Tab-separated table of C-alpha atoms and ligand atoms in Angstrom:
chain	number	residue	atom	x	y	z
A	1	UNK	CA	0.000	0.000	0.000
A	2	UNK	CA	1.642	3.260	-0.971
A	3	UNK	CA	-0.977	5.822	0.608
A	4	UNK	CA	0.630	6.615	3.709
A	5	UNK	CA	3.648	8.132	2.435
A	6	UNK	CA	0.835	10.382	0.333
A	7	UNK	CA	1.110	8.919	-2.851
A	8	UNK	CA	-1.348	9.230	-5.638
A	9	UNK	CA	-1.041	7.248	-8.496
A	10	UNK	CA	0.849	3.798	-9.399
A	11	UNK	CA	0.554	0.685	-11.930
A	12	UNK	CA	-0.321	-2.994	-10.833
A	13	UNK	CA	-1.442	-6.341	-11.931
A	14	UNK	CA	-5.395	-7.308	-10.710
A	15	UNK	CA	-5.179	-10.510	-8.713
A	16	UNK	CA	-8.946	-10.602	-8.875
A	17	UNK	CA	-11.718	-8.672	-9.676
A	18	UNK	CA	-15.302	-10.447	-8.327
A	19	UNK	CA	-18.526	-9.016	-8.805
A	20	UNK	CA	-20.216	-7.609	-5.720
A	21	UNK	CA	-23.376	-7.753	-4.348
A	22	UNK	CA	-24.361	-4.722	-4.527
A	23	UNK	CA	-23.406	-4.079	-8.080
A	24	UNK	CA	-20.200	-3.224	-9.637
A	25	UNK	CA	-17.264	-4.972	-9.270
A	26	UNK	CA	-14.257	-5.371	-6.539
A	27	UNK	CA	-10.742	-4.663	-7.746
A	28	UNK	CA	-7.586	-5.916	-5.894
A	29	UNK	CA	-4.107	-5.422	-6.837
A	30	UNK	CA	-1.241	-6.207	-6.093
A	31	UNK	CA	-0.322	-2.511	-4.873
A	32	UNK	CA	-2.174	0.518	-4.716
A	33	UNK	CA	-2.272	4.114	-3.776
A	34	UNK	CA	-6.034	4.446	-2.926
A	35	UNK	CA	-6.954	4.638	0.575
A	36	UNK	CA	-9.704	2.140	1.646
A	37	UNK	CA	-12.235	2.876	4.136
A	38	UNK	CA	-11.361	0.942	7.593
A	39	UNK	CA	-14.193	-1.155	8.743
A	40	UNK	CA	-12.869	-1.501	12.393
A	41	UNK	CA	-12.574	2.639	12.752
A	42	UNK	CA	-14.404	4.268	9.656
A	43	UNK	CA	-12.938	7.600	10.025
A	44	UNK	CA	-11.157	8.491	6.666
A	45	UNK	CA	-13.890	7.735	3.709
A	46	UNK	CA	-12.208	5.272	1.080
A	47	UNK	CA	-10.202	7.384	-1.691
A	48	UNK	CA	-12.099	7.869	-5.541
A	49	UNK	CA	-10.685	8.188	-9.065
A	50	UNK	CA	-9.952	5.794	-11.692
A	51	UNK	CA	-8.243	3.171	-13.185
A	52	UNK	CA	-7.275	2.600	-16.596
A	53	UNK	CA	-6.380	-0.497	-18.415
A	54	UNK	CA	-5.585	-1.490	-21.810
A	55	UNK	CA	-6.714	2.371	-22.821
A	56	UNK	CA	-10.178	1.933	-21.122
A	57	UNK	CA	-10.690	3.763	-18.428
A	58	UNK	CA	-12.344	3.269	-15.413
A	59	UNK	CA	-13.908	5.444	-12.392
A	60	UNK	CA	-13.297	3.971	-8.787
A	61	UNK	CA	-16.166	5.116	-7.280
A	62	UNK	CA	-15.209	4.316	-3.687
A	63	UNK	CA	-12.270	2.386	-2.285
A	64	UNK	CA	-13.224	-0.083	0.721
A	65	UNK	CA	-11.525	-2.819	3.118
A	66	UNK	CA	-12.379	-6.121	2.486
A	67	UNK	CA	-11.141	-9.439	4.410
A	68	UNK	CA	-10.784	-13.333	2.617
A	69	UNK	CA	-10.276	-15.913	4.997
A	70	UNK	CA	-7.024	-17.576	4.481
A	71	UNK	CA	-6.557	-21.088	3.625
A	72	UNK	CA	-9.370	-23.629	4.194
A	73	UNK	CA	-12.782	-23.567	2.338
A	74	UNK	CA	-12.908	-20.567	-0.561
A	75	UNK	CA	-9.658	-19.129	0.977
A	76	UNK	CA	-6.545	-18.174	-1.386
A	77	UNK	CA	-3.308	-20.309	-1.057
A	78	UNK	CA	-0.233	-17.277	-0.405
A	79	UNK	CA	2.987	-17.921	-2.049
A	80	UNK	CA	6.381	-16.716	-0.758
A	81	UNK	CA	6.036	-14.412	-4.061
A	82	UNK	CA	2.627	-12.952	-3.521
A	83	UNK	CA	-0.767	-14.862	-3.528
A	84	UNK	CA	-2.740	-16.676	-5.652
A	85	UNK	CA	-6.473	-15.480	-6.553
A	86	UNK	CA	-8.567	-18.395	-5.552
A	87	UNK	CA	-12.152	-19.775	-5.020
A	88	UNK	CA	-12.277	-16.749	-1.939
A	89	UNK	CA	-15.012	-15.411	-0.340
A	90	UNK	CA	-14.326	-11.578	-0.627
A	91	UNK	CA	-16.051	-9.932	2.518
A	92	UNK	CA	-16.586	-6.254	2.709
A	93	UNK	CA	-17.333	-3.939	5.203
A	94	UNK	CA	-19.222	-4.471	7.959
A	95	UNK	CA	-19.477	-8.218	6.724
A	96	UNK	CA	-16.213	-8.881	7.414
A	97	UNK	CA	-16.792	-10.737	11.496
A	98	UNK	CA	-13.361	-9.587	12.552
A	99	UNK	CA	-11.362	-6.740	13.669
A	100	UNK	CA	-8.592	-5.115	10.799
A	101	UNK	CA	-5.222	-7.623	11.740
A	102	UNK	CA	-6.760	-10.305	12.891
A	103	UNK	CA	-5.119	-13.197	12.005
A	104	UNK	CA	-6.492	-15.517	9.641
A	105	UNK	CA	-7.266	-13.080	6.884
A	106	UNK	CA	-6.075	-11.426	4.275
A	107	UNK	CA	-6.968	-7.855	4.149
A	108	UNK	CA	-7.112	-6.215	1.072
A	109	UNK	CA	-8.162	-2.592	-0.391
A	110	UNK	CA	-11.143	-2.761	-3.140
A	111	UNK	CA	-11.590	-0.857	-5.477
A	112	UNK	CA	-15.710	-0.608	-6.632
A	113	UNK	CA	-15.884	-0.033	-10.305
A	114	UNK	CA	-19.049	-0.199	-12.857
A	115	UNK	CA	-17.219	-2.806	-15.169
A	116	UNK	CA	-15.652	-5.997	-15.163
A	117	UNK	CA	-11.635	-6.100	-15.181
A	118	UNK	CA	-9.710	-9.062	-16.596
A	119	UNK	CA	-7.685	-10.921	-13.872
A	120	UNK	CA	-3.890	-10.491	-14.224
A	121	UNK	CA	-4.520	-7.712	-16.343
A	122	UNK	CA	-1.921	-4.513	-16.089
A	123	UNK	CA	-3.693	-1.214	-14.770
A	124	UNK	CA	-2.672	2.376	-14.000
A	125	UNK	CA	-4.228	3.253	-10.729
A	126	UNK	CA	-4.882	7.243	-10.256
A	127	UNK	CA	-6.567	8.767	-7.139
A	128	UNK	CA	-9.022	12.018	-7.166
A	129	UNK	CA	-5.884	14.216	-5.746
A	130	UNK	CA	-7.591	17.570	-4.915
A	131	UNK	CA	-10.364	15.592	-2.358
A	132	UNK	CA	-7.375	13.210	-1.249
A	133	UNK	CA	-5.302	16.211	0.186
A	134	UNK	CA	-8.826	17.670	1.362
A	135	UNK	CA	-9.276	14.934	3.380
A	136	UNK	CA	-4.966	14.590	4.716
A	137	UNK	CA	-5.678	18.233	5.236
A	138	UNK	CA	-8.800	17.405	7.588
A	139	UNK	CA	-7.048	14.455	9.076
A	140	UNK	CA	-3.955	16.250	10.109
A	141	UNK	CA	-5.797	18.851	11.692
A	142	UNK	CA	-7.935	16.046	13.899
A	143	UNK	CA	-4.578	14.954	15.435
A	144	UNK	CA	-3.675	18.050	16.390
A	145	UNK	CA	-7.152	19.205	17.820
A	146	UNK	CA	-6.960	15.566	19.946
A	147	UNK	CA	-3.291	17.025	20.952
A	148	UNK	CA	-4.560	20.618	21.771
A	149	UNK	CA	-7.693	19.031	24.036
A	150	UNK	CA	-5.610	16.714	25.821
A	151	UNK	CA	-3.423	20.237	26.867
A	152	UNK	CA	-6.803	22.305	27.325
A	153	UNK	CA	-8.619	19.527	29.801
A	154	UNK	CA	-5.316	18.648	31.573
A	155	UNK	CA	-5.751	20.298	34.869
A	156	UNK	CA	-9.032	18.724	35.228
A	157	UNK	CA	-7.273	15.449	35.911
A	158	UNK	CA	-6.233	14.395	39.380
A	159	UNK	CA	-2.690	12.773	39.432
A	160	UNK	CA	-2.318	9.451	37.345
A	161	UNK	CA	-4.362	8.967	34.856
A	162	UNK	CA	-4.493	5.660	33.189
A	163	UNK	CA	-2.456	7.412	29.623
A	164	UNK	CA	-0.718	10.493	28.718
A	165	UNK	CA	0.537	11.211	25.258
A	166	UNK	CA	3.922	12.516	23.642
A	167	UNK	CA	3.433	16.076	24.837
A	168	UNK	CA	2.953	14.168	28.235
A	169	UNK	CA	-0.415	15.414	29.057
A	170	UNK	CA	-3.645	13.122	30.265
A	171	UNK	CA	-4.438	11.068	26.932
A	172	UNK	CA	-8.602	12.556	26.976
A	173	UNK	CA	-8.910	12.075	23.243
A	174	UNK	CA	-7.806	8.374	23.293
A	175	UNK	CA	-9.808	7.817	26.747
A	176	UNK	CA	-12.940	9.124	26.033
A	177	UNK	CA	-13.641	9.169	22.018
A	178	UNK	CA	-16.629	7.364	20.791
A	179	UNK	CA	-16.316	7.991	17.096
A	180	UNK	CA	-13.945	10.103	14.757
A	181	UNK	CA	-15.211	11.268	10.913
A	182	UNK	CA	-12.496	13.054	8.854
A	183	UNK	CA	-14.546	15.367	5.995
A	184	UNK	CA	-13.004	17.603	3.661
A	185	UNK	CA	-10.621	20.291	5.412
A	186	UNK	CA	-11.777	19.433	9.053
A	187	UNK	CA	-13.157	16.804	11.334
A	188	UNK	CA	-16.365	16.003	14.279
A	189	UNK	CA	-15.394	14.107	16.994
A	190	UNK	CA	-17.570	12.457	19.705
A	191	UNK	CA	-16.364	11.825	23.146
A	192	UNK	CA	-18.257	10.216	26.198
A	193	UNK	CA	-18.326	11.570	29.522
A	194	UNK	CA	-18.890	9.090	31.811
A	195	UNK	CA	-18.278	7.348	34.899
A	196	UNK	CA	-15.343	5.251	34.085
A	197	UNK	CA	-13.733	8.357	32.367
A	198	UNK	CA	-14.309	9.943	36.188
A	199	UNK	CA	-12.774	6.914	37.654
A	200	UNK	CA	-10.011	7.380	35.456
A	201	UNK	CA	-9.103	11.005	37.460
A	202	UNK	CA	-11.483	13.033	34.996
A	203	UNK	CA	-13.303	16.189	36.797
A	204	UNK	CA	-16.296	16.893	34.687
A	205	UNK	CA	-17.734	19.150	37.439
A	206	UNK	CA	-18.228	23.049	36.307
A	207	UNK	CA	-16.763	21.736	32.565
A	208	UNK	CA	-19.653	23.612	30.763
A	209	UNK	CA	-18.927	26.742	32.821
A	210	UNK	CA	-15.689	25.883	31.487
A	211	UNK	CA	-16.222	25.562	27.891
A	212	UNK	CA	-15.349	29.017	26.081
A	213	UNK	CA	-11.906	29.141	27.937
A	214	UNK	CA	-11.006	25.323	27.226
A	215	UNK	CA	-11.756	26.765	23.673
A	216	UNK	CA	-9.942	29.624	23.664
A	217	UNK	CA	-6.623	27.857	25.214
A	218	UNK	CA	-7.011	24.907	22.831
A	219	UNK	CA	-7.686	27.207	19.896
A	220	UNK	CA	-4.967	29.431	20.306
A	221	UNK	CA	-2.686	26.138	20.988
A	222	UNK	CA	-3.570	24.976	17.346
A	223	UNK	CA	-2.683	28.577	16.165
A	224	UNK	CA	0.752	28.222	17.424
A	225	UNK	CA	1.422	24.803	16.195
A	226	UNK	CA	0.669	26.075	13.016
A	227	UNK	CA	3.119	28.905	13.451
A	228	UNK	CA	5.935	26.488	13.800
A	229	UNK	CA	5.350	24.412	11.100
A	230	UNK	CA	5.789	21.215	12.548
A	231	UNK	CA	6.445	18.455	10.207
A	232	UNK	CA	4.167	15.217	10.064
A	233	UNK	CA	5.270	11.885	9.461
A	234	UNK	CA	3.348	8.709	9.297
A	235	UNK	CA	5.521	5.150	9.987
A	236	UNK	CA	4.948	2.284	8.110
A	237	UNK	CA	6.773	-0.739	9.700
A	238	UNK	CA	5.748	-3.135	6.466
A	239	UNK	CA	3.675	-2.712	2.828
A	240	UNK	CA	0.273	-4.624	4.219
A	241	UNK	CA	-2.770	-2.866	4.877
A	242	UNK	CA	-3.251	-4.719	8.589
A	243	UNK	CA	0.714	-2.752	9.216
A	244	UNK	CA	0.295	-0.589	12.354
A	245	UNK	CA	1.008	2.559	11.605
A	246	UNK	CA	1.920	5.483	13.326
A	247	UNK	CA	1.255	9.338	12.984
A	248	UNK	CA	3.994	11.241	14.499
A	249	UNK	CA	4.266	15.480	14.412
A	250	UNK	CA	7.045	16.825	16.068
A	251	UNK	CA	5.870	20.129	18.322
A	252	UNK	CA	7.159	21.960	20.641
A	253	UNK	CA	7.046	20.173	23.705
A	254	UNK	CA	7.383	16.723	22.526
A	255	UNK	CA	6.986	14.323	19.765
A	256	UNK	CA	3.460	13.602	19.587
A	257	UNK	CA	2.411	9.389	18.399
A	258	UNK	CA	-1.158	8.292	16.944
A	259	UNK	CA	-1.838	5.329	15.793
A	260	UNK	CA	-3.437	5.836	12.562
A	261	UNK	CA	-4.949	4.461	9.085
A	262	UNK	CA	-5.038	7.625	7.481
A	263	UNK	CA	-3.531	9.533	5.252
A	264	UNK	CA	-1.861	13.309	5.968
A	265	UNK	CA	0.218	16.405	5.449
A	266	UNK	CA	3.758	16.612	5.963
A	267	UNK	CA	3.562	19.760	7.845
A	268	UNK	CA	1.843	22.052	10.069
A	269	UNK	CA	2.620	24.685	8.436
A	270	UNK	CA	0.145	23.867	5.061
A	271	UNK	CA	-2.792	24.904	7.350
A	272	UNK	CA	-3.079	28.533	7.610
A	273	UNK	CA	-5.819	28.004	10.431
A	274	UNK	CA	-6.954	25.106	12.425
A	275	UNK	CA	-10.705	26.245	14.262
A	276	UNK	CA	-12.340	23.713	16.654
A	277	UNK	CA	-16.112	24.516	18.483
A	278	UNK	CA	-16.559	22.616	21.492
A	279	UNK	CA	-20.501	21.365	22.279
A	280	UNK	CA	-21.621	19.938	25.428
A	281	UNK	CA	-24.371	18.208	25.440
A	282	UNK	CA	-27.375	19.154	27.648
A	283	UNK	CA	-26.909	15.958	30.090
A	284	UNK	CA	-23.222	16.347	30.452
A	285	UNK	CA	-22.291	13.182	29.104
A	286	UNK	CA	-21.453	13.624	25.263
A	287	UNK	CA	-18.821	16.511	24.386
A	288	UNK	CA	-18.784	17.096	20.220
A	289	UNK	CA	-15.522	18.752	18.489
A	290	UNK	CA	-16.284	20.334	15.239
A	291	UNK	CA	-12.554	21.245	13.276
A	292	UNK	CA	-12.230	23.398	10.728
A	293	UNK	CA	-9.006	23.813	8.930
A	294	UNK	CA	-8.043	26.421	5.839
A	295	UNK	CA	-4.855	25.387	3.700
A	296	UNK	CA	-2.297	27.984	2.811
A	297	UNK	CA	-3.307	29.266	-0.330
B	301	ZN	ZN1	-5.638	9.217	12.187
Protein backbone atom coordinates (compact mmCIF):
# COMPACT_ATOMS: atom_id res chain seq x y z
CA UNK A 1 0.00 0.00 0.00
CA UNK A 2 1.64 3.26 -0.97
CA UNK A 3 -0.98 5.82 0.61
CA UNK A 4 0.63 6.62 3.71
CA UNK A 5 3.65 8.13 2.44
CA UNK A 6 0.83 10.38 0.33
CA UNK A 7 1.11 8.92 -2.85
CA UNK A 8 -1.35 9.23 -5.64
CA UNK A 9 -1.04 7.25 -8.50
CA UNK A 10 0.85 3.80 -9.40
CA UNK A 11 0.55 0.68 -11.93
CA UNK A 12 -0.32 -2.99 -10.83
CA UNK A 13 -1.44 -6.34 -11.93
CA UNK A 14 -5.39 -7.31 -10.71
CA UNK A 15 -5.18 -10.51 -8.71
CA UNK A 16 -8.95 -10.60 -8.87
CA UNK A 17 -11.72 -8.67 -9.68
CA UNK A 18 -15.30 -10.45 -8.33
CA UNK A 19 -18.53 -9.02 -8.81
CA UNK A 20 -20.22 -7.61 -5.72
CA UNK A 21 -23.38 -7.75 -4.35
CA UNK A 22 -24.36 -4.72 -4.53
CA UNK A 23 -23.41 -4.08 -8.08
CA UNK A 24 -20.20 -3.22 -9.64
CA UNK A 25 -17.26 -4.97 -9.27
CA UNK A 26 -14.26 -5.37 -6.54
CA UNK A 27 -10.74 -4.66 -7.75
CA UNK A 28 -7.59 -5.92 -5.89
CA UNK A 29 -4.11 -5.42 -6.84
CA UNK A 30 -1.24 -6.21 -6.09
CA UNK A 31 -0.32 -2.51 -4.87
CA UNK A 32 -2.17 0.52 -4.72
CA UNK A 33 -2.27 4.11 -3.78
CA UNK A 34 -6.03 4.45 -2.93
CA UNK A 35 -6.95 4.64 0.57
CA UNK A 36 -9.70 2.14 1.65
CA UNK A 37 -12.24 2.88 4.14
CA UNK A 38 -11.36 0.94 7.59
CA UNK A 39 -14.19 -1.16 8.74
CA UNK A 40 -12.87 -1.50 12.39
CA UNK A 41 -12.57 2.64 12.75
CA UNK A 42 -14.40 4.27 9.66
CA UNK A 43 -12.94 7.60 10.02
CA UNK A 44 -11.16 8.49 6.67
CA UNK A 45 -13.89 7.74 3.71
CA UNK A 46 -12.21 5.27 1.08
CA UNK A 47 -10.20 7.38 -1.69
CA UNK A 48 -12.10 7.87 -5.54
CA UNK A 49 -10.68 8.19 -9.07
CA UNK A 50 -9.95 5.79 -11.69
CA UNK A 51 -8.24 3.17 -13.19
CA UNK A 52 -7.27 2.60 -16.60
CA UNK A 53 -6.38 -0.50 -18.41
CA UNK A 54 -5.58 -1.49 -21.81
CA UNK A 55 -6.71 2.37 -22.82
CA UNK A 56 -10.18 1.93 -21.12
CA UNK A 57 -10.69 3.76 -18.43
CA UNK A 58 -12.34 3.27 -15.41
CA UNK A 59 -13.91 5.44 -12.39
CA UNK A 60 -13.30 3.97 -8.79
CA UNK A 61 -16.17 5.12 -7.28
CA UNK A 62 -15.21 4.32 -3.69
CA UNK A 63 -12.27 2.39 -2.29
CA UNK A 64 -13.22 -0.08 0.72
CA UNK A 65 -11.53 -2.82 3.12
CA UNK A 66 -12.38 -6.12 2.49
CA UNK A 67 -11.14 -9.44 4.41
CA UNK A 68 -10.78 -13.33 2.62
CA UNK A 69 -10.28 -15.91 5.00
CA UNK A 70 -7.02 -17.58 4.48
CA UNK A 71 -6.56 -21.09 3.63
CA UNK A 72 -9.37 -23.63 4.19
CA UNK A 73 -12.78 -23.57 2.34
CA UNK A 74 -12.91 -20.57 -0.56
CA UNK A 75 -9.66 -19.13 0.98
CA UNK A 76 -6.55 -18.17 -1.39
CA UNK A 77 -3.31 -20.31 -1.06
CA UNK A 78 -0.23 -17.28 -0.40
CA UNK A 79 2.99 -17.92 -2.05
CA UNK A 80 6.38 -16.72 -0.76
CA UNK A 81 6.04 -14.41 -4.06
CA UNK A 82 2.63 -12.95 -3.52
CA UNK A 83 -0.77 -14.86 -3.53
CA UNK A 84 -2.74 -16.68 -5.65
CA UNK A 85 -6.47 -15.48 -6.55
CA UNK A 86 -8.57 -18.39 -5.55
CA UNK A 87 -12.15 -19.77 -5.02
CA UNK A 88 -12.28 -16.75 -1.94
CA UNK A 89 -15.01 -15.41 -0.34
CA UNK A 90 -14.33 -11.58 -0.63
CA UNK A 91 -16.05 -9.93 2.52
CA UNK A 92 -16.59 -6.25 2.71
CA UNK A 93 -17.33 -3.94 5.20
CA UNK A 94 -19.22 -4.47 7.96
CA UNK A 95 -19.48 -8.22 6.72
CA UNK A 96 -16.21 -8.88 7.41
CA UNK A 97 -16.79 -10.74 11.50
CA UNK A 98 -13.36 -9.59 12.55
CA UNK A 99 -11.36 -6.74 13.67
CA UNK A 100 -8.59 -5.12 10.80
CA UNK A 101 -5.22 -7.62 11.74
CA UNK A 102 -6.76 -10.31 12.89
CA UNK A 103 -5.12 -13.20 12.00
CA UNK A 104 -6.49 -15.52 9.64
CA UNK A 105 -7.27 -13.08 6.88
CA UNK A 106 -6.08 -11.43 4.28
CA UNK A 107 -6.97 -7.86 4.15
CA UNK A 108 -7.11 -6.22 1.07
CA UNK A 109 -8.16 -2.59 -0.39
CA UNK A 110 -11.14 -2.76 -3.14
CA UNK A 111 -11.59 -0.86 -5.48
CA UNK A 112 -15.71 -0.61 -6.63
CA UNK A 113 -15.88 -0.03 -10.30
CA UNK A 114 -19.05 -0.20 -12.86
CA UNK A 115 -17.22 -2.81 -15.17
CA UNK A 116 -15.65 -6.00 -15.16
CA UNK A 117 -11.64 -6.10 -15.18
CA UNK A 118 -9.71 -9.06 -16.60
CA UNK A 119 -7.68 -10.92 -13.87
CA UNK A 120 -3.89 -10.49 -14.22
CA UNK A 121 -4.52 -7.71 -16.34
CA UNK A 122 -1.92 -4.51 -16.09
CA UNK A 123 -3.69 -1.21 -14.77
CA UNK A 124 -2.67 2.38 -14.00
CA UNK A 125 -4.23 3.25 -10.73
CA UNK A 126 -4.88 7.24 -10.26
CA UNK A 127 -6.57 8.77 -7.14
CA UNK A 128 -9.02 12.02 -7.17
CA UNK A 129 -5.88 14.22 -5.75
CA UNK A 130 -7.59 17.57 -4.92
CA UNK A 131 -10.36 15.59 -2.36
CA UNK A 132 -7.37 13.21 -1.25
CA UNK A 133 -5.30 16.21 0.19
CA UNK A 134 -8.83 17.67 1.36
CA UNK A 135 -9.28 14.93 3.38
CA UNK A 136 -4.97 14.59 4.72
CA UNK A 137 -5.68 18.23 5.24
CA UNK A 138 -8.80 17.40 7.59
CA UNK A 139 -7.05 14.46 9.08
CA UNK A 140 -3.95 16.25 10.11
CA UNK A 141 -5.80 18.85 11.69
CA UNK A 142 -7.93 16.05 13.90
CA UNK A 143 -4.58 14.95 15.43
CA UNK A 144 -3.67 18.05 16.39
CA UNK A 145 -7.15 19.21 17.82
CA UNK A 146 -6.96 15.57 19.95
CA UNK A 147 -3.29 17.02 20.95
CA UNK A 148 -4.56 20.62 21.77
CA UNK A 149 -7.69 19.03 24.04
CA UNK A 150 -5.61 16.71 25.82
CA UNK A 151 -3.42 20.24 26.87
CA UNK A 152 -6.80 22.30 27.33
CA UNK A 153 -8.62 19.53 29.80
CA UNK A 154 -5.32 18.65 31.57
CA UNK A 155 -5.75 20.30 34.87
CA UNK A 156 -9.03 18.72 35.23
CA UNK A 157 -7.27 15.45 35.91
CA UNK A 158 -6.23 14.40 39.38
CA UNK A 159 -2.69 12.77 39.43
CA UNK A 160 -2.32 9.45 37.34
CA UNK A 161 -4.36 8.97 34.86
CA UNK A 162 -4.49 5.66 33.19
CA UNK A 163 -2.46 7.41 29.62
CA UNK A 164 -0.72 10.49 28.72
CA UNK A 165 0.54 11.21 25.26
CA UNK A 166 3.92 12.52 23.64
CA UNK A 167 3.43 16.08 24.84
CA UNK A 168 2.95 14.17 28.24
CA UNK A 169 -0.42 15.41 29.06
CA UNK A 170 -3.64 13.12 30.27
CA UNK A 171 -4.44 11.07 26.93
CA UNK A 172 -8.60 12.56 26.98
CA UNK A 173 -8.91 12.07 23.24
CA UNK A 174 -7.81 8.37 23.29
CA UNK A 175 -9.81 7.82 26.75
CA UNK A 176 -12.94 9.12 26.03
CA UNK A 177 -13.64 9.17 22.02
CA UNK A 178 -16.63 7.36 20.79
CA UNK A 179 -16.32 7.99 17.10
CA UNK A 180 -13.95 10.10 14.76
CA UNK A 181 -15.21 11.27 10.91
CA UNK A 182 -12.50 13.05 8.85
CA UNK A 183 -14.55 15.37 6.00
CA UNK A 184 -13.00 17.60 3.66
CA UNK A 185 -10.62 20.29 5.41
CA UNK A 186 -11.78 19.43 9.05
CA UNK A 187 -13.16 16.80 11.33
CA UNK A 188 -16.36 16.00 14.28
CA UNK A 189 -15.39 14.11 16.99
CA UNK A 190 -17.57 12.46 19.70
CA UNK A 191 -16.36 11.82 23.15
CA UNK A 192 -18.26 10.22 26.20
CA UNK A 193 -18.33 11.57 29.52
CA UNK A 194 -18.89 9.09 31.81
CA UNK A 195 -18.28 7.35 34.90
CA UNK A 196 -15.34 5.25 34.09
CA UNK A 197 -13.73 8.36 32.37
CA UNK A 198 -14.31 9.94 36.19
CA UNK A 199 -12.77 6.91 37.65
CA UNK A 200 -10.01 7.38 35.46
CA UNK A 201 -9.10 11.00 37.46
CA UNK A 202 -11.48 13.03 35.00
CA UNK A 203 -13.30 16.19 36.80
CA UNK A 204 -16.30 16.89 34.69
CA UNK A 205 -17.73 19.15 37.44
CA UNK A 206 -18.23 23.05 36.31
CA UNK A 207 -16.76 21.74 32.57
CA UNK A 208 -19.65 23.61 30.76
CA UNK A 209 -18.93 26.74 32.82
CA UNK A 210 -15.69 25.88 31.49
CA UNK A 211 -16.22 25.56 27.89
CA UNK A 212 -15.35 29.02 26.08
CA UNK A 213 -11.91 29.14 27.94
CA UNK A 214 -11.01 25.32 27.23
CA UNK A 215 -11.76 26.77 23.67
CA UNK A 216 -9.94 29.62 23.66
CA UNK A 217 -6.62 27.86 25.21
CA UNK A 218 -7.01 24.91 22.83
CA UNK A 219 -7.69 27.21 19.90
CA UNK A 220 -4.97 29.43 20.31
CA UNK A 221 -2.69 26.14 20.99
CA UNK A 222 -3.57 24.98 17.35
CA UNK A 223 -2.68 28.58 16.17
CA UNK A 224 0.75 28.22 17.42
CA UNK A 225 1.42 24.80 16.20
CA UNK A 226 0.67 26.07 13.02
CA UNK A 227 3.12 28.90 13.45
CA UNK A 228 5.93 26.49 13.80
CA UNK A 229 5.35 24.41 11.10
CA UNK A 230 5.79 21.21 12.55
CA UNK A 231 6.44 18.46 10.21
CA UNK A 232 4.17 15.22 10.06
CA UNK A 233 5.27 11.88 9.46
CA UNK A 234 3.35 8.71 9.30
CA UNK A 235 5.52 5.15 9.99
CA UNK A 236 4.95 2.28 8.11
CA UNK A 237 6.77 -0.74 9.70
CA UNK A 238 5.75 -3.14 6.47
CA UNK A 239 3.67 -2.71 2.83
CA UNK A 240 0.27 -4.62 4.22
CA UNK A 241 -2.77 -2.87 4.88
CA UNK A 242 -3.25 -4.72 8.59
CA UNK A 243 0.71 -2.75 9.22
CA UNK A 244 0.29 -0.59 12.35
CA UNK A 245 1.01 2.56 11.60
CA UNK A 246 1.92 5.48 13.33
CA UNK A 247 1.25 9.34 12.98
CA UNK A 248 3.99 11.24 14.50
CA UNK A 249 4.27 15.48 14.41
CA UNK A 250 7.05 16.83 16.07
CA UNK A 251 5.87 20.13 18.32
CA UNK A 252 7.16 21.96 20.64
CA UNK A 253 7.05 20.17 23.70
CA UNK A 254 7.38 16.72 22.53
CA UNK A 255 6.99 14.32 19.76
CA UNK A 256 3.46 13.60 19.59
CA UNK A 257 2.41 9.39 18.40
CA UNK A 258 -1.16 8.29 16.94
CA UNK A 259 -1.84 5.33 15.79
CA UNK A 260 -3.44 5.84 12.56
CA UNK A 261 -4.95 4.46 9.09
CA UNK A 262 -5.04 7.62 7.48
CA UNK A 263 -3.53 9.53 5.25
CA UNK A 264 -1.86 13.31 5.97
CA UNK A 265 0.22 16.40 5.45
CA UNK A 266 3.76 16.61 5.96
CA UNK A 267 3.56 19.76 7.85
CA UNK A 268 1.84 22.05 10.07
CA UNK A 269 2.62 24.68 8.44
CA UNK A 270 0.14 23.87 5.06
CA UNK A 271 -2.79 24.90 7.35
CA UNK A 272 -3.08 28.53 7.61
CA UNK A 273 -5.82 28.00 10.43
CA UNK A 274 -6.95 25.11 12.42
CA UNK A 275 -10.71 26.24 14.26
CA UNK A 276 -12.34 23.71 16.65
CA UNK A 277 -16.11 24.52 18.48
CA UNK A 278 -16.56 22.62 21.49
CA UNK A 279 -20.50 21.37 22.28
CA UNK A 280 -21.62 19.94 25.43
CA UNK A 281 -24.37 18.21 25.44
CA UNK A 282 -27.37 19.15 27.65
CA UNK A 283 -26.91 15.96 30.09
CA UNK A 284 -23.22 16.35 30.45
CA UNK A 285 -22.29 13.18 29.10
CA UNK A 286 -21.45 13.62 25.26
CA UNK A 287 -18.82 16.51 24.39
CA UNK A 288 -18.78 17.10 20.22
CA UNK A 289 -15.52 18.75 18.49
CA UNK A 290 -16.28 20.33 15.24
CA UNK A 291 -12.55 21.25 13.28
CA UNK A 292 -12.23 23.40 10.73
CA UNK A 293 -9.01 23.81 8.93
CA UNK A 294 -8.04 26.42 5.84
CA UNK A 295 -4.86 25.39 3.70
CA UNK A 296 -2.30 27.98 2.81
CA UNK A 297 -3.31 29.27 -0.33
ZN1 LIG B 1 -5.64 9.22 12.19
Amino acid sequence: MTFPAGTVSGRSTVLTAPPLDDGGYGVVTEETPFHPLDHTWPDQPGDIGFLQVNDIEQRVVDCLTGGMPVGGDGGIAVEDAGWMPGEGVLLLGDDIPARRGDAGWHWLVVHVVERAVPVQAEVELVVNAERRRAFSAGHTACHLMALSLNAALASRWREGAPRTDGLGHPDFDTLAIMSSRIVPHGSRDVYRIGRSLQEDGFTAEGLAEALPEITARLNSLLAGWIAVDAPVRIDVPSPELSARRIWHCELPGGTAEIPCGGTHLRRSGELSSIIADLELSPEGDELVVETKAAEVE
